[in-house]
mmCIF file of C-alpha atoms and ligand atoms in Angstrom:
data_model
loop_
_atom_site.group_PDB
_atom_site.id
_atom_site.type_symbol
_atom_site.label_atom_id
_atom_site.label_comp_id
_atom_site.label_asym_id
_atom_site.label_seq_id
_atom_site.Cartn_x
_atom_site.Cartn_y
_atom_site.Cartn_z
ATOM 1 C CA MET A 29 30.874 49.138 42.935
ATOM 2 C CA ALA A 30 29.377 48.159 39.292
ATOM 3 C CA GLY A 31 32.247 47.865 36.262
ATOM 4 C CA ILE A 32 32.438 45.841 33.165
ATOM 5 C CA GLN A 33 34.725 42.626 32.293
ATOM 6 C CA GLY A 34 35.470 42.510 28.711
ATOM 7 C CA ILE A 35 36.144 39.399 27.615
ATOM 8 C CA PRO A 36 38.902 39.184 24.610
ATOM 9 C CA HIS A 37 38.304 35.651 22.498
ATOM 10 C CA ILE A 38 41.431 35.272 19.560
ATOM 11 C CA ALA A 39 40.826 32.548 16.879
ATOM 12 C CA VAL A 40 44.808 31.339 17.759
ATOM 13 C CA ASP A 41 45.149 29.892 14.280
ATOM 14 C CA ARG A 42 43.628 32.763 11.885
ATOM 15 C CA CYS A 43 46.751 35.048 13.990
ATOM 16 C CA LYS A 44 49.751 36.198 11.686
ATOM 17 C CA GLY A 45 51.157 37.833 14.529
ATOM 18 C CA CYS A 46 51.354 41.526 13.105
ATOM 19 C CA GLY A 47 50.517 43.175 16.648
ATOM 20 C CA LEU A 48 47.951 45.883 15.700
ATOM 21 C CA CYS A 49 45.905 44.491 19.006
ATOM 22 C CA VAL A 50 47.883 44.730 21.010
ATOM 23 C CA SER A 51 49.455 48.821 20.035
ATOM 24 C CA VAL A 52 46.587 49.959 20.415
ATOM 25 C CA CYS A 53 45.156 48.466 23.615
ATOM 26 C CA PRO A 54 44.677 51.091 26.137
ATOM 27 C CA GLN A 55 45.183 48.348 29.293
ATOM 28 C CA SER A 56 48.092 46.164 27.830
ATOM 29 C CA VAL A 57 46.030 43.345 27.937
ATOM 30 C CA LEU A 58 47.090 41.874 24.498
ATOM 31 C CA ALA A 59 50.679 40.400 23.649
ATOM 32 C CA ILE A 60 52.407 38.895 21.775
ATOM 33 C CA SER A 61 53.567 35.080 22.234
ATOM 34 C CA ASP A 62 57.003 34.841 22.749
ATOM 35 C CA GLY A 63 57.608 30.950 21.907
ATOM 36 C CA ALA A 64 54.550 28.764 20.519
ATOM 37 C CA VAL A 65 53.737 29.582 16.473
ATOM 38 C CA ASN A 66 49.753 29.027 15.148
ATOM 39 C CA VAL A 67 49.463 25.697 13.058
ATOM 40 C CA LYS A 68 50.400 28.940 9.924
ATOM 41 C CA GLY A 69 53.818 29.724 11.911
ATOM 42 C CA TYR A 70 52.934 33.261 12.828
ATOM 43 C CA GLN A 71 53.412 33.752 16.807
ATOM 44 C CA PRO A 72 50.272 34.767 17.377
ATOM 45 C CA ALA A 73 48.202 37.870 20.006
ATOM 46 C CA ILE A 74 48.229 36.624 23.117
ATOM 47 C CA VAL A 75 45.302 37.273 26.360
ATOM 48 C CA ALA A 76 48.258 38.195 28.940
ATOM 49 C CA GLU A 77 46.449 40.522 31.500
ATOM 50 C CA PRO A 78 42.289 38.869 31.188
ATOM 51 C CA GLU A 79 41.803 40.936 33.802
ATOM 52 C CA ARG A 80 42.557 44.487 33.246
ATOM 53 C CA CYS A 81 40.127 44.120 29.629
ATOM 54 C CA ILE A 82 37.234 47.209 29.930
ATOM 55 C CA GLY A 83 35.580 45.627 25.897
ATOM 56 C CA CYS A 84 36.743 48.729 24.172
ATOM 57 C CA THR A 85 36.976 46.778 21.107
ATOM 58 C CA SER A 86 39.766 48.684 19.682
ATOM 59 C CA CYS A 87 41.521 45.370 19.301
ATOM 60 C CA ALA A 88 38.728 43.825 17.443
ATOM 61 C CA LEU A 89 38.659 47.583 15.222
ATOM 62 C CA ILE A 90 41.857 47.696 14.159
ATOM 63 C CA CYS A 91 42.579 43.077 13.087
ATOM 64 C CA PRO A 92 42.974 43.181 9.866
ATOM 65 C CA ASP A 93 42.751 39.294 9.721
ATOM 66 C CA VAL A 94 38.828 39.536 12.173
ATOM 67 C CA VAL A 95 40.520 36.917 14.620
ATOM 68 C CA ILE A 96 39.009 38.463 17.884
ATOM 69 C CA SER A 97 36.000 38.537 18.779
ATOM 70 C CA VAL A 98 35.071 40.582 22.237
ATOM 71 C CA GLU A 99 32.163 39.869 25.199
ATOM 72 C CA ARG A 100 30.769 42.216 27.834
ATOM 73 C CA ILE A 101 29.590 40.854 31.375
ATOM 74 C CA PRO A 102 28.411 43.003 34.186
ATOM 75 C CA VAL A 103 31.068 42.840 37.365
ATOM 76 C CA LYS A 104 30.752 43.386 40.672
ATOM 77 C CA LYS A 105 34.030 45.419 41.493
ATOM 78 C CA GLU A 106 35.657 45.230 44.781
ATOM 79 C CA VAL A 107 36.213 48.882 46.452
ATOM 80 C CA LYS A 108 39.660 49.033 47.458
ATOM 81 C CA SER A 109 39.943 50.422 50.731
ATOM 82 C CA MET B 26 26.451 39.207 29.153
ATOM 83 C CA SER B 27 26.718 40.387 25.613
ATOM 84 C CA VAL B 28 28.870 39.496 22.543
ATOM 85 C CA VAL B 29 30.407 43.769 21.342
ATOM 86 C CA PHE B 30 32.280 42.294 19.186
ATOM 87 C CA SER B 31 32.289 39.037 16.139
ATOM 88 C CA ARG B 32 32.668 38.556 12.701
ATOM 89 C CA THR B 33 30.669 40.480 10.327
ATOM 90 C CA LYS B 34 28.070 37.498 7.922
ATOM 91 C CA GLY B 35 29.263 40.296 5.489
ATOM 92 C CA LEU B 36 32.427 37.871 5.332
ATOM 93 C CA THR B 37 33.501 34.317 4.231
ATOM 94 C CA GLU B 38 35.312 31.961 6.006
ATOM 95 C CA ALA B 39 38.226 32.307 3.824
ATOM 96 C CA GLU B 40 41.099 33.773 4.857
ATOM 97 C CA THR B 41 42.915 35.942 3.380
ATOM 98 C CA HIS B 42 46.182 35.711 1.815
ATOM 99 C CA TYR B 43 46.985 39.767 2.832
ATOM 100 C CA CYS B 44 50.379 40.026 3.877
ATOM 101 C CA PRO B 45 49.823 39.934 8.698
ATOM 102 C CA GLY B 46 49.778 43.538 9.171
ATOM 103 C CA CYS B 47 47.954 45.005 5.779
ATOM 104 C CA THR B 48 45.334 47.041 6.325
ATOM 105 C CA HIS B 49 42.954 46.011 3.450
ATOM 106 C CA GLY B 50 41.466 43.119 5.438
ATOM 107 C CA ILE B 51 39.941 45.714 7.229
ATOM 108 C CA ALA B 52 38.863 47.546 4.980
ATOM 109 C CA HIS B 53 37.186 43.876 3.415
ATOM 110 C CA ARG B 54 35.344 43.283 7.126
ATOM 111 C CA LEU B 55 33.922 47.003 6.921
ATOM 112 C CA VAL B 56 32.237 46.855 3.837
ATOM 113 C CA GLY B 57 31.109 43.300 5.075
ATOM 114 C CA GLU B 58 29.927 45.079 7.903
ATOM 115 C CA ALA B 59 28.884 47.874 5.980
ATOM 116 C CA LEU B 60 26.643 45.591 4.133
ATOM 117 C CA GLU B 61 25.262 43.429 6.462
ATOM 118 C CA GLU B 62 24.233 46.365 8.589
ATOM 119 C CA LEU B 63 21.899 47.584 5.560
ATOM 120 C CA ASP B 64 20.676 44.831 4.866
ATOM 121 C CA LEU B 65 21.628 44.429 1.411
ATOM 122 C CA LEU B 66 23.941 41.786 1.316
ATOM 123 C CA GLY B 67 21.092 39.126 -0.685
ATOM 124 C CA ASN B 68 21.175 42.222 -3.290
ATOM 125 C CA THR B 69 24.819 43.385 -3.283
ATOM 126 C CA ILE B 70 27.089 42.500 -6.852
ATOM 127 C CA GLY B 71 30.762 43.476 -6.264
ATOM 128 C CA CYS B 72 33.561 43.701 -9.000
ATOM 129 C CA SER B 73 36.757 43.198 -7.705
ATOM 130 C CA ALA B 74 40.009 44.719 -9.147
ATOM 131 C CA VAL B 75 43.565 43.818 -10.093
ATOM 132 C CA GLY B 76 46.224 44.081 -7.229
ATOM 133 C CA CYS B 77 46.815 42.971 -4.106
ATOM 134 C CA SER B 78 42.768 42.500 -3.218
ATOM 135 C CA ILE B 79 42.096 40.727 -6.900
ATOM 136 C CA LEU B 80 41.207 37.800 -4.842
ATOM 137 C CA SER B 81 38.559 39.485 -2.271
ATOM 138 C CA TYR B 82 35.771 37.877 -4.544
ATOM 139 C CA ASN B 83 36.733 35.369 -1.924
ATOM 140 C CA TYR B 84 36.301 37.839 1.516
ATOM 141 C CA ILE B 85 33.643 39.579 0.824
ATOM 142 C CA ASN B 86 30.604 36.958 1.635
ATOM 143 C CA VAL B 87 27.699 38.602 -1.512
ATOM 144 C CA ASP B 88 28.239 37.450 -5.744
ATOM 145 C CA MET B 89 31.079 39.566 -7.266
ATOM 146 C CA ILE B 90 32.981 39.177 -10.050
ATOM 147 C CA GLU B 91 36.555 39.883 -11.047
ATOM 148 C CA CYS B 92 37.471 42.577 -13.779
ATOM 149 C CA LEU B 93 40.236 43.439 -15.816
ATOM 150 C CA HIS B 94 43.088 46.060 -14.739
ATOM 151 C CA GLY B 95 41.267 49.241 -14.582
ATOM 152 C CA ARG B 96 37.490 48.531 -15.956
ATOM 153 C CA ALA B 97 35.958 47.359 -12.902
ATOM 154 C CA PRO B 98 33.809 51.080 -13.350
ATOM 155 C CA ALA B 99 33.089 49.544 -16.241
ATOM 156 C CA VAL B 100 31.870 46.826 -15.455
ATOM 157 C CA ALA B 101 29.742 48.189 -12.563
ATOM 158 C CA THR B 102 28.384 50.885 -14.555
ATOM 159 C CA GLY B 103 27.135 47.565 -17.096
ATOM 160 C CA ILE B 104 25.789 45.544 -14.150
ATOM 161 C CA LYS B 105 23.777 48.336 -12.339
ATOM 162 C CA ARG B 106 22.743 49.351 -16.274
ATOM 163 C CA VAL B 107 20.794 45.505 -16.323
ATOM 164 C CA ARG B 108 20.866 44.984 -12.384
ATOM 165 C CA PRO B 109 19.436 49.167 -12.019
ATOM 166 C CA ASP B 110 18.216 47.359 -8.373
ATOM 167 C CA SER B 111 21.182 45.351 -7.448
ATOM 168 C CA ILE B 112 24.161 47.009 -4.992
ATOM 169 C CA VAL B 113 27.069 47.424 -7.258
ATOM 170 C CA PHE B 114 30.141 48.087 -5.943
ATOM 171 C CA THR B 115 34.055 48.096 -6.987
ATOM 172 C CA TYR B 116 37.136 47.508 -4.819
ATOM 173 C CA GLN B 117 40.017 48.467 -6.532
ATOM 174 C CA GLY B 118 43.988 49.826 -5.097
ATOM 175 C CA ASP B 119 45.558 52.927 -6.360
ATOM 176 C CA GLY B 120 47.690 50.757 -8.495
ATOM 177 C CA ASP B 121 43.893 49.563 -10.811
ATOM 178 C CA LEU B 122 42.062 53.016 -10.495
ATOM 179 C CA ALA B 123 44.420 55.458 -10.537
ATOM 180 C CA SER B 124 46.865 54.716 -13.415
ATOM 181 C CA ILE B 125 45.571 51.716 -15.866
ATOM 182 C CA GLY B 126 42.230 52.473 -14.811
ATOM 183 C CA THR B 127 41.972 56.377 -14.995
ATOM 184 C CA ALA B 128 39.503 56.650 -17.828
ATOM 185 C CA GLU B 129 37.143 54.177 -16.573
ATOM 186 C CA ILE B 130 36.992 55.964 -12.939
ATOM 187 C CA VAL B 131 36.329 59.539 -14.132
ATOM 188 C CA HIS B 132 34.084 58.895 -17.105
ATOM 189 C CA ALA B 133 32.060 56.608 -14.447
ATOM 190 C CA ALA B 134 31.764 59.873 -12.078
ATOM 191 C CA HIS B 135 31.459 61.824 -15.189
ATOM 192 C CA ARG B 136 28.663 60.159 -16.581
ATOM 193 C CA GLY B 137 26.780 60.308 -12.042
ATOM 194 C CA GLU B 138 26.829 55.891 -12.604
ATOM 195 C CA ASN B 139 24.840 54.789 -10.077
ATOM 196 C CA ILE B 140 28.022 53.001 -8.375
ATOM 197 C CA THR B 141 29.417 52.891 -5.405
ATOM 198 C CA VAL B 142 33.708 52.874 -5.186
ATOM 199 C CA VAL B 143 35.342 51.488 -3.035
ATOM 200 C CA PHE B 144 39.355 53.050 -3.433
ATOM 201 C CA VAL B 145 42.188 51.840 -1.081
ATOM 202 C CA ASN B 146 44.992 54.150 -1.616
ATOM 203 C CA ASN B 147 48.203 52.814 -0.385
ATOM 204 C CA ALA B 148 50.430 54.830 -1.658
ATOM 205 C CA ILE B 149 52.601 51.973 -4.166
ATOM 206 C CA TYR B 150 52.609 49.575 -6.191
ATOM 207 C CA GLY B 151 52.159 46.280 -3.701
ATOM 208 C CA MET B 152 51.021 42.929 -5.739
ATOM 209 C CA THR B 153 53.862 43.486 -8.367
ATOM 210 C CA GLY B 154 56.799 44.254 -5.771
ATOM 211 C CA GLY B 155 56.289 47.937 -4.297
ATOM 212 C CA GLN B 156 56.864 50.097 -7.728
ATOM 213 C CA MET B 157 55.734 53.735 -7.453
ATOM 214 C CA ALA B 158 52.683 54.212 -8.444
ATOM 215 C CA PRO B 159 50.778 57.395 -8.828
ATOM 216 C CA THR B 160 49.997 58.093 -5.565
ATOM 217 C CA THR B 161 53.603 57.079 -3.967
ATOM 218 C CA LEU B 162 54.694 60.126 -2.448
ATOM 219 C CA ALA B 163 56.931 62.795 -3.009
ATOM 220 C CA GLY B 164 60.258 61.129 -1.700
ATOM 221 C CA GLN B 165 58.764 57.917 -0.612
ATOM 222 C CA LYS B 166 61.545 55.021 -1.523
ATOM 223 C CA VAL B 167 60.204 52.669 -3.644
ATOM 224 C CA THR B 168 61.989 49.623 -5.800
ATOM 225 C CA THR B 169 60.574 51.423 -8.728
ATOM 226 C CA ALA B 170 62.543 55.216 -7.513
ATOM 227 C CA PRO B 171 64.960 54.073 -5.437
ATOM 228 C CA ALA B 172 66.115 57.468 -3.846
ATOM 229 C CA GLY B 173 62.688 58.095 -3.309
ATOM 230 C CA ARG B 174 59.811 59.707 -5.724
ATOM 231 C CA ASN B 175 60.706 62.870 -7.855
ATOM 232 C CA PRO B 176 58.511 65.869 -8.634
ATOM 233 C CA VAL B 177 60.311 66.906 -11.422
ATOM 234 C CA ILE B 178 60.436 63.196 -13.047
ATOM 235 C CA ASN B 179 57.342 61.869 -11.546
ATOM 236 C CA GLY B 180 54.777 64.090 -11.126
ATOM 237 C CA MET B 181 53.793 64.597 -8.082
ATOM 238 C CA PRO B 182 51.053 62.083 -6.255
ATOM 239 C CA LEU B 183 47.614 62.176 -8.277
ATOM 240 C CA LYS B 184 44.770 63.371 -5.727
ATOM 241 C CA VAL B 185 41.815 60.908 -7.210
ATOM 242 C CA SER B 186 39.417 62.148 -4.793
ATOM 243 C CA GLU B 187 39.939 66.161 -5.185
ATOM 244 C CA MET B 188 39.674 64.965 -9.212
ATOM 245 C CA LEU B 189 36.605 63.511 -8.644
ATOM 246 C CA ALA B 190 34.793 65.413 -6.478
ATOM 247 C CA GLN B 191 34.537 68.904 -9.291
ATOM 248 C CA ILE B 192 32.495 66.156 -11.794
ATOM 249 C CA PRO B 193 29.624 67.391 -11.771
ATOM 250 C CA GLY B 194 28.040 63.742 -11.753
ATOM 251 C CA ALA B 195 29.784 62.697 -8.995
ATOM 252 C CA ALA B 196 27.383 62.689 -5.895
ATOM 253 C CA TYR B 197 29.772 61.759 -2.814
ATOM 254 C CA VAL B 198 32.968 62.042 -2.183
ATOM 255 C CA GLU B 199 34.864 61.245 1.290
ATOM 256 C CA ARG B 200 38.453 60.381 2.372
ATOM 257 C CA VAL B 201 39.069 57.830 5.229
ATOM 258 C CA SER B 202 41.429 56.515 7.038
ATOM 259 C CA LEU B 203 42.549 52.628 8.622
ATOM 260 C CA HIS B 204 45.307 54.518 10.959
ATOM 261 C CA SER B 205 43.404 53.401 14.824
ATOM 262 C CA PRO B 206 39.679 52.398 15.810
ATOM 263 C CA LYS B 207 38.607 56.114 15.905
ATOM 264 C CA GLU B 208 38.955 56.530 12.330
ATOM 265 C CA ILE B 209 38.281 52.796 11.681
ATOM 266 C CA ARG B 210 34.753 54.360 13.136
ATOM 267 C CA LYS B 211 35.036 56.816 10.274
ATOM 268 C CA ALA B 212 35.719 54.898 7.403
ATOM 269 C CA LYS B 213 33.043 52.541 8.105
ATOM 270 C CA ARG B 214 30.177 55.367 8.181
ATOM 271 C CA ALA B 215 31.473 56.707 4.762
ATOM 272 C CA ILE B 216 31.070 53.224 3.492
ATOM 273 C CA LYS B 217 27.619 52.785 4.895
ATOM 274 C CA LYS B 218 27.054 56.699 3.445
ATOM 275 C CA GLY B 219 28.848 55.238 -0.028
ATOM 276 C CA LEU B 220 26.150 52.354 -0.395
ATOM 277 C CA THR B 221 22.892 54.455 1.258
ATOM 278 C CA CYS B 222 23.846 56.721 -1.469
ATOM 279 C CA GLN B 223 23.470 54.534 -4.373
ATOM 280 C CA VAL B 224 20.123 53.193 -2.372
ATOM 281 C CA GLU B 225 18.693 56.060 -2.773
ATOM 282 C CA LYS B 226 19.672 56.825 -5.940
ATOM 283 C CA ARG B 227 21.406 59.766 -5.396
ATOM 284 C CA GLY B 228 24.025 58.585 -8.131
ATOM 285 C CA PHE B 229 28.008 58.282 -8.448
ATOM 286 C CA SER B 230 30.101 57.443 -4.626
ATOM 287 C CA LEU B 231 33.974 56.951 -4.154
ATOM 288 C CA ILE B 232 35.076 56.439 -0.235
ATOM 289 C CA GLU B 233 38.861 56.463 -0.491
ATOM 290 C CA VAL B 234 40.975 54.840 1.838
ATOM 291 C CA LEU B 235 44.525 55.166 2.541
ATOM 292 C CA SER B 236 45.284 51.893 3.965
ATOM 293 C CA THR B 237 48.962 50.173 4.552
ATOM 294 C CA CYS B 238 51.146 48.233 2.585
ATOM 295 C CA PRO B 239 53.761 47.420 5.211
ATOM 296 C CA THR B 240 55.248 44.632 2.383
ATOM 297 C CA GLY B 241 55.724 47.270 -0.310
ATOM 298 C CA TRP B 242 56.853 50.344 2.269
ATOM 299 C CA GLY B 243 59.287 47.875 3.810
ATOM 300 C CA LEU B 244 58.093 48.773 7.265
ATOM 301 C CA SER B 245 56.547 46.810 10.916
ATOM 302 C CA PRO B 246 52.640 46.823 10.231
ATOM 303 C CA VAL B 247 52.908 48.604 13.675
ATOM 304 C CA ASP B 248 55.072 51.827 12.084
ATOM 305 C CA ALA B 249 52.947 51.180 8.737
ATOM 306 C CA VAL B 250 50.289 53.038 10.495
ATOM 307 C CA ALA B 251 52.196 55.761 11.846
ATOM 308 C CA TRP B 252 53.392 56.160 9.191
ATOM 309 C CA LEU B 253 50.175 56.219 7.498
ATOM 310 C CA GLU B 254 48.940 59.115 9.613
ATOM 311 C CA ALA B 255 52.498 61.247 9.857
ATOM 312 C CA ASN B 256 52.626 61.276 5.440
ATOM 313 C CA MET B 257 49.709 60.297 3.393
ATOM 314 C CA VAL B 258 47.248 61.916 6.197
ATOM 315 C CA PRO B 259 48.791 64.963 5.282
ATOM 316 C CA TYR B 260 49.019 64.995 1.245
ATOM 317 C CA TYR B 261 45.122 62.855 1.592
ATOM 318 C CA PRO B 262 43.297 65.802 3.794
ATOM 319 C CA LEU B 263 40.679 62.992 5.413
ATOM 320 C CA GLY B 264 36.607 64.504 5.022
ATOM 321 C CA VAL B 265 33.646 64.833 2.625
ATOM 322 C CA LEU B 266 34.886 66.201 -0.196
ATOM 323 C CA LYS B 267 31.435 66.066 -1.858
ATOM 324 C CA ALA B 268 27.681 65.651 -0.420
ATOM 325 C CA PRO B 269 25.047 65.125 -2.394
ATOM 326 C CA GLU B 270 22.669 68.328 -2.273
ATOM 327 C CA GLY B 271 20.254 67.332 -0.340
ATOM 328 C CA GLY B 272 21.234 64.810 1.466
ATOM 329 C CA LYS B 273 21.921 65.887 4.678
ATOM 330 C CA ASN B 274 21.890 62.366 6.468
ATOM 331 C CA VAL B 275 23.580 60.874 3.907
HETATM 332 S S1 LIG C 308 39.205 45.174 24.344
HETATM 333 FE FE1 LIG C 308 39.862 46.901 24.261
HETATM 334 S S2 LIG C 308 41.050 46.878 26.870
HETATM 335 FE FE2 LIG C 308 40.354 44.378 26.192
HETATM 336 S S3 LIG C 308 42.438 43.824 24.803
HETATM 337 FE FE3 LIG C 308 40.926 44.755 23.483
HETATM 338 S S4 LIG C 308 41.956 46.866 23.281
HETATM 339 FE FE4 LIG C 308 42.332 45.921 24.849
HETATM 340 S S1 LIG C 309 45.465 42.255 14.991
HETATM 341 FE FE1 LIG C 309 45.097 40.182 15.340
HETATM 342 S S2 LIG C 309 46.258 39.414 13.419
HETATM 343 FE FE2 LIG C 309 47.711 41.113 14.261
HETATM 344 S S3 LIG C 309 48.267 40.154 16.037
HETATM 345 FE FE3 LIG C 309 46.617 40.871 16.762
HETATM 346 S S4 LIG C 309 44.861 39.096 16.483
HETATM 347 FE FE4 LIG C 309 46.582 38.896 15.741
HETATM 348 S S1 LIG C 310 51.920 43.168 -0.515
HETATM 349 FE FE1 LIG C 310 51.158 45.510 0.730
HETATM 350 S S2 LIG C 310 49.068 45.433 0.303
HETATM 351 FE FE2 LIG C 310 49.897 43.708 -1.005
HETATM 352 S S3 LIG C 310 49.389 41.650 0.751
HETATM 353 FE FE3 LIG C 310 50.977 42.536 1.174
HETATM 354 S S4 LIG C 310 51.316 44.514 2.699
HETATM 355 FE FE4 LIG C 310 48.771 44.326 1.672
#
C-alpha cells in the first residue's frame, strides 16, 4: 500500500523547548528531551518516534522559532495480515 | 522526496529574543511568508513599534524603520505618501497601538491611508513587566491589577478592530488567532489579504492577531494557547469585520 512518510527536522540549537510542537502533533512523534540541553540551555524538542510522522506540518506551523522543517516521501507500507 | 515546510526568505537568520513559546514569532513568520508568496519582499518597508516587538526589524527580512511609541501608523503614512509604489506595513502590539498610539491608528484609518497594520493583541504589556493594557480582559490578573481588571474602575477591554471597522476609511479589518495550526493558516490568509488590499490600492487594512504572552500571563506556553482560546476568543470574536467593496477576492 502506498503512503506518505513525513520527516521532521529539528534545528536543535534554535529550539527554546516550549513544547508547543509536541502538544499539537497528532501522531505523538515529538517529545521534549528529558536530559540533554542545547547551546541556549533549553531542553529541546526531539524526534522520538520518527516512523509515525505523517508530514502534516502542524508542528512547524505552531513553532514560534521556525525550528522545524518537514519533508514528505512516498513509501510502500506493508499491509499486515 | 519533497520539502513541505521550510524557513521563509521573509525572515532573516537571526534568532529572536522572544520568550519560549511566545507567539510573536509565529506572527513574524506569517508576515515573512505572506510577503514572500506575494513577491513583495524587494518592495516592502516595515515600521516596527515599541514593546516586545521592538526588534522585529532584525527578524523580518525587509527594510524597516523603528518608530516612536505608538507612532508607527504616522510614520507609515509619511513613507507611503512619498513612496506610493512601496508596500508599507506596521507591526504593533496592543501596548503600542491600543493605548499610546490610539490617535495615530484611528486617524490613519480615518484618512483611509493605503497601509497594512499587523496588530498583535496579547492583552498585556509584556516587555515592561506584565502591566494592564487597554486590551486586558475583565478579571485578568496583571501586575498593576493583582486582583484582576475591574471594569468599574478600569473600563472594559477595548475592541480595537470593532472600533476601526466602523470608520469609513477602513477598507479591510479582520481578527485572527494563533492558538492552533488551523487558526495559524487562517491568520496567514488574512495577512495576505491585507497586503493584497494595499497592492490593489483599496485603502487601510488591519489584521488583529490574538497572541500569547506566556511570561506575562504566568502560564506555560501550552497552557497559554489554551487560555487564549478559552478566554480571549469569546471576547474578541474571530472573523472579517470589514471587507472592501467589490473586493470579493480580497
Ligand atoms: S509533521 Fe505532523 S506528524 Fe510529523 S512530527 Fe510534525 S506534527 Fe507530528
Ligand atoms: S515549538 Fe519550536 S521552539 Fe518550541 S519546543 Fe518545538 S521546536 Fe522547540
Ligand atoms: S514578555 Fe510576553 S510578549 Fe514579550 S517576549 Fe515574553 S512572552 Fe512574548
